[in-house]
Amino acid sequence: MTQSNSRNDVSRRKPQGYSQKAKFHVAIVPDGNGRWARARGLPRESGHGAGVEAVRRVVARAPALGIDMLTFFAFSSANWERPHAEVRGILRVLEQYLQQDVRGWTESGVRLRVLGRRDRLPGDLRAAVESAEQATSRCERLELRLALDYSAREAILRSACRLYTALEISPDAFARLLDGTDTPPAPNVDLLIRTGGEQRLSDFLLWECAYAELFFTERAWPDFTAADLDAAVAEFHRRERRFGRVPDAAAG
Ligand code: IPE
Ligand code: MG
């Protein structure tokens, strides 16, 4: 007997059971700021300042490449373990970035959202986050997400704990919990770029990267240009994404 209702018809399900959105989501681990600065005899903080310039270049270029959503790993929960002065420096650079660019975002249609814990952020930074999110809430051209005091494991664990009595939940609803928002969940990451030569995820978007194409480059983040983004996206388009299936040609 065949089951014809769509709930049980596996062939009608999307890969992984997610609703596949047409959005193009690129996630970036911008690594190498400190080494970039040290190689120039500069304090590590100047590397973070130069890193913000690279973020600006990529945000400006993204819409032309069809990117709808960009998620940066701006400050991980593990980064609290760095020397206090560096942590302060990074958070100060981020606060200035938000304050300086919010007006430009409203003009160019960039919507800002912040992922991660907010309770441990300095009050001024938290205020800058809230005000930028509010000011850009109607922008629709590009969604720029900054992960601040973010740990993917913690996000997954927190969501699982909140749900421990639920017997079943859809992947979309779970993704919404992970984001900690009431808005539609972020689509899965299509392309993950990590600069600075390391090849690991470092607790970034573990759930969302399940089928991400990974792109690693030796280039330090402050040296990353719009042309480097073009090259990463071109490489992405050359990849064949199969989501566990066979290539179309072999499917018969
Ligand atoms: C990444 O650059 C930026 C942040 C973590 C905020 P790093 O500061 O990790 O630079 P390296 O890896 O020490 O060169
Ligand atoms: Mg690093």
PDB file of C-alpha atoms and ligand atoms in Angstrom:
ATOM      1  CA  MET A   1       0.000   0.000   0.000  1.00  0.00           C
ATOM      2  CA  THR A   2       1.341   3.388  -0.895  1.00  0.00           C
ATOM      3  CA  GLN A   3       1.101   6.279   1.473  1.00  0.00           C
ATOM      4  CA  SER A   4       0.087   9.328  -0.419  1.00  0.00           C
ATOM      5  CA  ASN A   5      -0.068  12.002   2.219  1.00  0.00           C
ATOM      6  CA  SER A   6       2.856  14.358   1.976  1.00  0.00           C
ATOM      7  CA  ARG A   7       3.936  13.971   5.598  1.00  0.00           C
ATOM      8  CA  ASN A   8       4.914  10.362   5.064  1.00  0.00           C
ATOM      9  CA  ASP A   9       6.067  10.588   1.485  1.00  0.00           C
ATOM     10  CA  VAL A  10       9.834  10.649   1.895  1.00  0.00           C
ATOM     11  CA  SER A  11      10.407  11.462  -1.767  1.00  0.00           C
ATOM     12  CA  ARG A  12       8.681  14.794  -1.277  1.00  0.00           C
ATOM     13  CA  ARG A  13      10.854  15.780   1.604  1.00  0.00           C
ATOM     14  CA  LYS A  14      13.667  18.240   1.063  1.00  0.00           C
ATOM     15  CA  PRO A  15      17.215  17.051   1.697  1.00  0.00           C
ATOM     16  CA  GLN A  16      17.929  16.793   5.434  1.00  0.00           C
ATOM     17  CA  GLY A  17      14.289  17.564   6.185  1.00  0.00           C
ATOM     18  CA  TYR A  18      14.907  21.302   6.001  1.00  0.00           C
ATOM     19  CA  SER A  19      12.957  23.799   4.027  1.00  0.00           C
ATOM     20  CA  GLN A  20      15.533  24.815   1.471  1.00  0.00           C
ATOM     21  CA  LYS A  21      15.381  28.530   0.919  1.00  0.00           C
ATOM     22  CA  ALA A  22      16.727  30.136  -2.180  1.00  0.00           C
ATOM     23  CA  LYS A  23      18.892  32.364  -0.009  1.00  0.00           C
ATOM     24  CA  PHE A  24      22.633  32.262  -0.457  1.00  0.00           C
ATOM     25  CA  HIS A  25      24.264  32.204   2.989  1.00  0.00           C
ATOM     26  CA  VAL A  26      27.992  32.712   3.373  1.00  0.00           C
ATOM     27  CA  ALA A  27      29.614  32.348   6.782  1.00  0.00           C
ATOM     28  CA  ILE A  28      33.087  33.653   7.522  1.00  0.00           C
ATOM     29  CA  VAL A  29      35.646  32.910  10.208  1.00  0.00           C
ATOM     30  CA  PRO A  30      37.891  35.953   9.850  1.00  0.00           C
ATOM     31  CA  ASP A  31      41.153  34.645  11.256  1.00  0.00           C
ATOM     32  CA  GLY A  32      44.718  35.930  11.219  1.00  0.00           C
ATOM     33  CA  ASN A  33      44.294  39.481  12.542  1.00  0.00           C
ATOM     34  CA  GLY A  34      46.866  39.074  15.293  1.00  0.00           C
ATOM     35  CA  ARG A  35      49.515  37.459  13.094  1.00  0.00           C
ATOM     36  CA  TRP A  36      48.923  40.110  10.437  1.00  0.00           C
ATOM     37  CA  ALA A  37      49.635  42.854  12.968  1.00  0.00           C
ATOM     38  CA  ARG A  38      52.656  41.149  14.488  1.00  0.00           C
ATOM     39  CA  ALA A  39      54.203  40.599  11.082  1.00  0.00           C
ATOM     40  CA  ARG A  40      54.114  44.395  10.730  1.00  0.00           C
ATOM     41  CA  GLY A  41      55.461  45.113  14.176  1.00  0.00           C
ATOM     42  CA  LEU A  42      52.042  46.441  15.247  1.00  0.00           C
ATOM     43  CA  PRO A  43      49.977  45.639  18.340  1.00  0.00           C
ATOM     44  CA  ARG A  44      47.376  42.909  17.834  1.00  0.00           C
ATOM     45  CA  GLU A  45      44.622  45.462  18.230  1.00  0.00           C
ATOM     46  CA  SER A  46      45.628  47.148  14.967  1.00  0.00           C
ATOM     47  CA  GLY A  47      45.034  43.794  13.316  1.00  0.00           C
ATOM     48  CA  HIS A  48      41.458  43.850  14.592  1.00  0.00           C
ATOM     49  CA  GLY A  49      41.043  47.418  13.309  1.00  0.00           C
ATOM     50  CA  ALA A  50      42.344  46.353   9.888  1.00  0.00           C
ATOM     51  CA  GLY A  51      40.024  43.356  10.092  1.00  0.00           C
ATOM     52  CA  VAL A  52      37.025  45.660  10.282  1.00  0.00           C
ATOM     53  CA  GLU A  53      38.130  47.249   7.009  1.00  0.00           C
ATOM     54  CA  ALA A  54      38.101  43.794   5.417  1.00  0.00           C
ATOM     55  CA  VAL A  55      34.597  43.193   6.803  1.00  0.00           C
ATOM     56  CA  ARG A  56      33.512  46.470   5.183  1.00  0.00           C
ATOM     57  CA  ARG A  57      34.958  45.390   1.816  1.00  0.00           C
ATOM     58  CA  VAL A  58      33.162  42.050   1.960  1.00  0.00           C
ATOM     59  CA  VAL A  59      29.837  43.536   3.074  1.00  0.00           C
ATOM     60  CA  ALA A  60      30.022  46.042   0.204  1.00  0.00           C
ATOM     61  CA  ARG A  61      30.776  43.317  -2.339  1.00  0.00           C
ATOM     62  CA  ALA A  62      28.374  40.618  -1.146  1.00  0.00           C
ATOM     63  CA  PRO A  63      25.105  41.713  -2.814  1.00  0.00           C
ATOM     64  CA  ALA A  64      26.753  41.824  -6.255  1.00  0.00           C
ATOM     65  CA  LEU A  65      27.596  38.126  -5.832  1.00  0.00           C
ATOM     66  CA  GLY A  66      24.027  37.194  -4.969  1.00  0.00           C
ATOM     67  CA  ILE A  67      24.791  36.752  -1.278  1.00  0.00           C
ATOM     68  CA  ASP A  68      21.667  37.308   0.854  1.00  0.00           C
ATOM     69  CA  MET A  69      23.135  36.553   4.231  1.00  0.00           C
ATOM     70  CA  LEU A  70      26.622  36.949   5.656  1.00  0.00           C
ATOM     71  CA  THR A  71      27.488  35.631   9.105  1.00  0.00           C
ATOM     72  CA  PHE A  72      30.799  36.597  10.693  1.00  0.00           C
ATOM     73  CA  PHE A  73      32.378  34.938  13.704  1.00  0.00           C
ATOM     74  CA  ALA A  74      33.265  38.276  15.287  1.00  0.00           C
ATOM     75  CA  PHE A  75      33.935  37.168  18.868  1.00  0.00           C
ATOM     76  CA  SER A  76      33.670  33.630  20.141  1.00  0.00           C
ATOM     77  CA  SER A  77      32.821  32.639  23.683  1.00  0.00           C
ATOM     78  CA  ALA A  78      36.296  31.069  23.810  1.00  0.00           C
ATOM     79  CA  ASN A  79      37.850  34.468  23.042  1.00  0.00           C
ATOM     80  CA  TRP A  80      37.121  35.595  26.632  1.00  0.00           C
ATOM     81  CA  GLU A  81      40.214  33.554  27.526  1.00  0.00           C
ATOM     82  CA  ARG A  82      42.449  36.041  25.708  1.00  0.00           C
ATOM     83  CA  PRO A  83      44.314  38.718  27.673  1.00  0.00           C
ATOM     84  CA  HIS A  84      41.924  41.263  29.095  1.00  0.00           C
ATOM     85  CA  ALA A  85      43.422  44.152  27.118  1.00  0.00           C
ATOM     86  CA  GLU A  86      42.954  42.333  23.823  1.00  0.00           C
ATOM     87  CA  VAL A  87      39.362  41.397  24.663  1.00  0.00           C
ATOM     88  CA  ARG A  88      38.648  45.028  25.482  1.00  0.00           C
ATOM     89  CA  GLY A  89      40.305  46.079  22.230  1.00  0.00           C
ATOM     90  CA  ILE A  90      38.243  43.687  20.100  1.00  0.00           C
ATOM     91  CA  LEU A  91      34.979  44.705  21.773  1.00  0.00           C
ATOM     92  CA  ARG A  92      35.817  48.384  21.393  1.00  0.00           C
ATOM     93  CA  VAL A  93      36.588  47.938  17.674  1.00  0.00           C
ATOM     94  CA  LEU A  94      33.239  46.149  17.243  1.00  0.00           C
ATOM     95  CA  GLU A  95      31.325  48.857  19.060  1.00  0.00           C
ATOM     96  CA  GLN A  96      32.909  51.543  16.876  1.00  0.00           C
ATOM     97  CA  TYR A  97      32.129  49.524  13.762  1.00  0.00           C
ATOM     98  CA  LEU A  98      28.445  49.333  14.677  1.00  0.00           C
ATOM     99  CA  GLN A  99      28.261  53.026  15.526  1.00  0.00           C
ATOM    100  CA  GLN A 100      30.085  54.165  12.404  1.00  0.00           C
ATOM    101  CA  ASP A 101      28.335  51.969   9.863  1.00  0.00           C
ATOM    102  CA  VAL A 102      24.725  51.897  11.007  1.00  0.00           C
ATOM    103  CA  ARG A 103      23.731  54.919   8.963  1.00  0.00           C
ATOM    104  CA  GLY A 104      25.376  53.494   5.833  1.00  0.00           C
ATOM    105  CA  TRP A 105      23.541  50.211   6.401  1.00  0.00           C
ATOM    106  CA  THR A 106      20.174  51.915   6.495  1.00  0.00           C
ATOM    107  CA  GLU A 107      21.051  53.643   3.210  1.00  0.00           C
ATOM    108  CA  SER A 108      22.340  50.540   1.454  1.00  0.00           C
ATOM    109  CA  GLY A 109      19.760  48.079   2.802  1.00  0.00           C
ATOM    110  CA  VAL A 110      21.891  46.052   5.206  1.00  0.00           C
ATOM    111  CA  ARG A 111      20.014  44.504   8.089  1.00  0.00           C
ATOM    112  CA  LEU A 112      22.134  43.774  11.144  1.00  0.00           C
ATOM    113  CA  ARG A 113      21.469  40.936  13.543  1.00  0.00           C
ATOM    114  CA  VAL A 114      23.626  39.668  16.356  1.00  0.00           C
ATOM    115  CA  LEU A 115      23.864  36.047  17.470  1.00  0.00           C
ATOM    116  CA  GLY A 116      25.169  34.803  20.770  1.00  0.00           C
ATOM    117  CA  ARG A 117      24.940  35.733  24.427  1.00  0.00           C
ATOM    118  CA  ARG A 118      24.370  39.363  25.255  1.00  0.00           C
ATOM    119  CA  ASP A 119      24.455  39.242  29.027  1.00  0.00           C
ATOM    120  CA  ARG A 120      28.248  39.278  29.232  1.00  0.00           C
ATOM    121  CA  LEU A 121      28.816  42.069  26.703  1.00  0.00           C
ATOM    122  CA  PRO A 122      29.805  45.514  27.988  1.00  0.00           C
ATOM    123  CA  GLY A 123      26.713  47.723  28.325  1.00  0.00           C
ATOM    124  CA  ASP A 124      27.841  50.199  25.637  1.00  0.00           C
ATOM    125  CA  LEU A 125      28.350  47.434  23.112  1.00  0.00           C
ATOM    126  CA  ARG A 126      24.997  45.879  23.964  1.00  0.00           C
ATOM    127  CA  ALA A 127      23.337  49.252  23.454  1.00  0.00           C
ATOM    128  CA  ALA A 128      25.105  49.720  20.102  1.00  0.00           C
ATOM    129  CA  VAL A 129      23.924  46.251  19.031  1.00  0.00           C
ATOM    130  CA  GLU A 130      20.321  46.937  19.988  1.00  0.00           C
ATOM    131  CA  SER A 131      20.271  50.322  18.347  1.00  0.00           C
ATOM    132  CA  ALA A 132      21.808  49.018  15.090  1.00  0.00           C
ATOM    133  CA  GLU A 133      19.377  46.095  14.998  1.00  0.00           C
ATOM    134  CA  GLN A 134      16.463  48.422  15.487  1.00  0.00           C
ATOM    135  CA  ALA A 135      17.668  51.020  12.985  1.00  0.00           C
ATOM    136  CA  THR A 136      18.155  48.426  10.245  1.00  0.00           C
ATOM    137  CA  SER A 137      15.127  46.245  10.961  1.00  0.00           C
ATOM    138  CA  ARG A 138      13.432  47.146   7.681  1.00  0.00           C
ATOM    139  CA  CYS A 139      16.485  46.660   5.484  1.00  0.00           C
ATOM    140  CA  GLU A 140      16.217  43.766   3.073  1.00  0.00           C
ATOM    141  CA  ARG A 141      19.111  43.761   0.623  1.00  0.00           C
ATOM    142  CA  LEU A 142      21.634  41.902   2.766  1.00  0.00           C
ATOM    143  CA  GLU A 143      21.381  40.365   6.206  1.00  0.00           C
ATOM    144  CA  LEU A 144      24.622  40.871   8.094  1.00  0.00           C
ATOM    145  CA  ARG A 145      24.893  38.679  11.172  1.00  0.00           C
ATOM    146  CA  LEU A 146      27.651  39.096  13.706  1.00  0.00           C
ATOM    147  CA  ALA A 147      28.238  36.240  16.117  1.00  0.00           C
ATOM    148  CA  LEU A 148      29.307  37.839  19.419  1.00  0.00           C
ATOM    149  CA  ASP A 149      30.094  35.820  22.517  1.00  0.00           C
ATOM    150  CA  TYR A 150      28.923  32.914  20.407  1.00  0.00           C
ATOM    151  CA  SER A 151      29.415  29.177  20.842  1.00  0.00           C
ATOM    152  CA  ALA A 152      27.533  26.782  18.575  1.00  0.00           C
ATOM    153  CA  ARG A 153      27.662  24.001  21.156  1.00  0.00           C
ATOM    154  CA  GLU A 154      26.191  26.258  23.770  1.00  0.00           C
ATOM    155  CA  ALA A 155      23.430  27.363  21.384  1.00  0.00           C
ATOM    156  CA  ILE A 156      22.587  23.742  20.563  1.00  0.00           C
ATOM    157  CA  LEU A 157      22.695  22.650  24.176  1.00  0.00           C
ATOM    158  CA  ARG A 158      20.566  25.560  25.371  1.00  0.00           C
ATOM    159  CA  SER A 159      17.960  24.839  22.702  1.00  0.00           C
ATOM    160  CA  ALA A 160      17.940  21.130  23.488  1.00  0.00           C
ATOM    161  CA  CYS A 161      17.475  21.841  27.203  1.00  0.00           C
ATOM    162  CA  ARG A 162      14.563  24.146  26.513  1.00  0.00           C
ATOM    163  CA  LEU A 163      12.974  21.345  24.529  1.00  0.00           C
ATOM    164  CA  TYR A 164      13.693  18.354  26.654  1.00  0.00           C
ATOM    165  CA  THR A 165      10.039  17.525  27.137  1.00  0.00           C
ATOM    166  CA  ALA A 166       9.133  17.937  23.475  1.00  0.00           C
ATOM    167  CA  LEU A 167       8.865  14.656  21.615  1.00  0.00           C
ATOM    168  CA  GLU A 168       9.228  16.051  18.153  1.00  0.00           C
ATOM    169  CA  ILE A 169      10.228  19.337  16.629  1.00  0.00           C
ATOM    170  CA  SER A 170      10.841  20.345  13.030  1.00  0.00           C
ATOM    171  CA  PRO A 171      14.367  21.297  11.976  1.00  0.00           C
ATOM    172  CA  ASP A 172      13.117  24.796  11.127  1.00  0.00           C
ATOM    173  CA  ALA A 173      11.625  25.297  14.568  1.00  0.00           C
ATOM    174  CA  PHE A 174      14.837  24.023  16.143  1.00  0.00           C
ATOM    175  CA  ALA A 175      16.903  26.396  13.993  1.00  0.00           C
ATOM    176  CA  ARG A 176      14.703  29.256  15.205  1.00  0.00           C
ATOM    177  CA  LEU A 177      15.453  28.324  18.776  1.00  0.00           C
ATOM    178  CA  LEU A 178      19.153  28.158  17.977  1.00  0.00           C
ATOM    179  CA  ASP A 179      19.092  31.681  16.619  1.00  0.00           C
ATOM    180  CA  GLY A 180      17.250  32.835  19.702  1.00  0.00           C
ATOM    181  CA  THR A 181      14.877  34.828  17.527  1.00  0.00           C
ATOM    182  CA  ASP A 182      11.243  34.710  16.561  1.00  0.00           C
ATOM    183  CA  THR A 183      12.103  35.507  12.981  1.00  0.00           C
ATOM    184  CA  PRO A 184      12.408  32.916  10.239  1.00  0.00           C
ATOM    185  CA  PRO A 185      15.423  30.704  10.868  1.00  0.00           C
ATOM    186  CA  ALA A 186      18.665  31.389   9.105  1.00  0.00           C
ATOM    187  CA  PRO A 187      19.091  29.158   6.120  1.00  0.00           C
ATOM    188  CA  ASN A 188      21.811  26.562   6.240  1.00  0.00           C
ATOM    189  CA  VAL A 189      25.263  27.845   5.471  1.00  0.00           C
ATOM    190  CA  ASP A 190      26.107  27.309   1.801  1.00  0.00           C
ATOM    191  CA  LEU A 191      29.710  28.419   1.887  1.00  0.00           C
ATOM    192  CA  LEU A 192      31.994  28.755   4.886  1.00  0.00           C
ATOM    193  CA  ILE A 193      35.183  30.756   4.403  1.00  0.00           C
ATOM    194  CA  ARG A 194      38.017  30.696   6.926  1.00  0.00           C
ATOM    195  CA  THR A 195      41.105  32.849   6.466  1.00  0.00           C
ATOM    196  CA  GLY A 196      44.424  32.710   8.298  1.00  0.00           C
ATOM    197  CA  GLY A 197      45.468  29.199   7.321  1.00  0.00           C
ATOM    198  CA  GLU A 198      43.668  27.168  10.010  1.00  0.00           C
ATOM    199  CA  GLN A 199      41.256  24.489   8.833  1.00  0.00           C
ATOM    200  CA  ARG A 200      38.664  24.024  11.554  1.00  0.00           C
ATOM    201  CA  LEU A 201      35.214  25.201  12.572  1.00  0.00           C
ATOM    202  CA  SER A 202      36.077  26.315  16.122  1.00  0.00           C
ATOM    203  CA  ASP A 203      32.515  25.946  17.440  1.00  0.00           C
ATOM    204  CA  PHE A 204      30.953  28.141  14.728  1.00  0.00           C
ATOM    205  CA  LEU A 205      27.493  27.296  13.296  1.00  0.00           C
ATOM    206  CA  LEU A 206      27.934  23.545  13.764  1.00  0.00           C
ATOM    207  CA  TRP A 207      24.295  22.738  13.027  1.00  0.00           C
ATOM    208  CA  GLU A 208      23.938  25.231  10.190  1.00  0.00           C
ATOM    209  CA  CYS A 209      27.155  24.085   8.442  1.00  0.00           C
ATOM    210  CA  ALA A 210      26.026  20.456   8.094  1.00  0.00           C
ATOM    211  CA  TYR A 211      26.299  20.663   4.292  1.00  0.00           C
ATOM    212  CA  ALA A 212      28.373  23.797   3.881  1.00  0.00           C
ATOM    213  CA  GLU A 213      31.083  23.909   1.276  1.00  0.00           C
ATOM    214  CA  LEU A 214      34.309  24.743   3.082  1.00  0.00           C
ATOM    215  CA  PHE A 215      36.852  27.193   1.708  1.00  0.00           C
ATOM    216  CA  PHE A 216      40.126  27.741   3.496  1.00  0.00           C
ATOM    217  CA  THR A 217      42.746  30.280   2.559  1.00  0.00           C
ATOM    218  CA  GLU A 218      46.173  31.132   3.951  1.00  0.00           C
ATOM    219  CA  ARG A 219      45.465  34.819   3.511  1.00  0.00           C
ATOM    220  CA  ALA A 220      45.203  36.754   6.779  1.00  0.00           C
ATOM    221  CA  TRP A 221      41.780  38.319   7.250  1.00  0.00           C
ATOM    222  CA  PRO A 222      42.950  41.963   7.082  1.00  0.00           C
ATOM    223  CA  ASP A 223      44.342  41.231   3.579  1.00  0.00           C
ATOM    224  CA  PHE A 224      41.080  39.677   2.334  1.00  0.00           C
ATOM    225  CA  THR A 225      39.699  41.671  -0.585  1.00  0.00           C
ATOM    226  CA  ALA A 226      36.525  41.813  -2.666  1.00  0.00           C
ATOM    227  CA  ALA A 227      38.435  39.851  -5.322  1.00  0.00           C
ATOM    228  CA  ASP A 228      39.145  37.107  -2.760  1.00  0.00           C
ATOM    229  CA  LEU A 229      35.418  36.907  -2.032  1.00  0.00           C
ATOM    230  CA  ASP A 230      34.763  36.679  -5.776  1.00  0.00           C
ATOM    231  CA  ALA A 231      37.250  33.800  -6.008  1.00  0.00           C
ATOM    232  CA  ALA A 232      35.696  31.917  -3.078  1.00  0.00           C
ATOM    233  CA  VAL A 233      32.197  32.291  -4.522  1.00  0.00           C
ATOM    234  CA  ALA A 234      33.418  31.208  -7.979  1.00  0.00           C
ATOM    235  CA  GLU A 235      34.962  28.109  -6.392  1.00  0.00           C
ATOM    236  CA  PHE A 236      31.663  27.462  -4.592  1.00  0.00           C
ATOM    237  CA  HIS A 237      29.779  27.539  -7.900  1.00  0.00           C
ATOM    238  CA  ARG A 238      32.200  24.988  -9.359  1.00  0.00           C
ATOM    239  CA  ARG A 239      31.444  22.514  -6.581  1.00  0.00           C
ATOM    240  CA  GLU A 240      28.754  19.885  -7.014  1.00  0.00           C
ATOM    241  CA  ARG A 241      26.452  19.832  -4.008  1.00  0.00           C
ATOM    242  CA  ARG A 242      24.824  16.451  -3.651  1.00  0.00           C
ATOM    243  CA  PHE A 243      23.453  16.405  -0.099  1.00  0.00           C
ATOM    244  CA  GLY A 244      24.138  12.681   0.100  1.00  0.00           C
ATOM    245  CA  ARG A 245      22.455  11.879  -3.182  1.00  0.00           C
ATOM    246  CA  VAL A 246      24.068  10.724  -6.417  1.00  0.00           C
ATOM    247  CA  PRO A 247      24.862  13.144  -9.262  1.00  0.00           C
ATOM    248  CA  ASP A 248      21.872  13.906 -11.513  1.00  0.00           C
ATOM    249  CA  ALA A 249      23.535  12.092 -14.414  1.00  0.00           C
ATOM    250  CA  ALA A 250      23.846   8.877 -12.405  1.00  0.00           C
ATOM    251  CA  ALA A 251      20.330   9.056 -11.007  1.00  0.00           C
ATOM    252  CA  GLY A 252      18.939   7.736 -14.311  1.00  0.00           C
TER     253      GLY A 252
HETATM  254  C1  IPE B   1      40.675  36.632  14.456  1.00  0.00           C
HETATM  255  O1  IPE B   1      42.032  36.919  14.404  1.00  0.00           O
HETATM  256  C2  IPE B   1      39.890  37.742  15.079  1.00  0.00           C
HETATM  257  C3  IPE B   1      39.169  37.407  16.314  1.00  0.00           C
HETATM  258  C4  IPE B   1      39.236  36.260  16.960  1.00  0.00           C
HETATM  259  C5  IPE B   1      38.316  38.427  16.865  1.00  0.00           C
HETATM  260  P1  IPE B   1      42.975  36.401  15.563  1.00  0.00           P
HETATM  261  O2  IPE B   1      43.027  37.448  16.619  1.00  0.00           O
HETATM  262  O3  IPE B   1      42.583  35.048  15.987  1.00  0.00           O
HETATM  263  O4  IPE B   1      44.386  36.374  14.814  1.00  0.00           O
HETATM  264  P2  IPE B   1      45.522  35.276  14.962  1.00  0.00           P
HETATM  265  O5  IPE B   1      44.905  33.941  14.657  1.00  0.00           O
HETATM  266  O6  IPE B   1      46.039  35.364  16.348  1.00  0.00           O
HETATM  267  O7  IPE B   1      46.527  35.688  13.929  1.00  0.00           O
HETATM  268 MG    MG B   2      43.136  33.128  15.391  1.00  0.00          MG
END
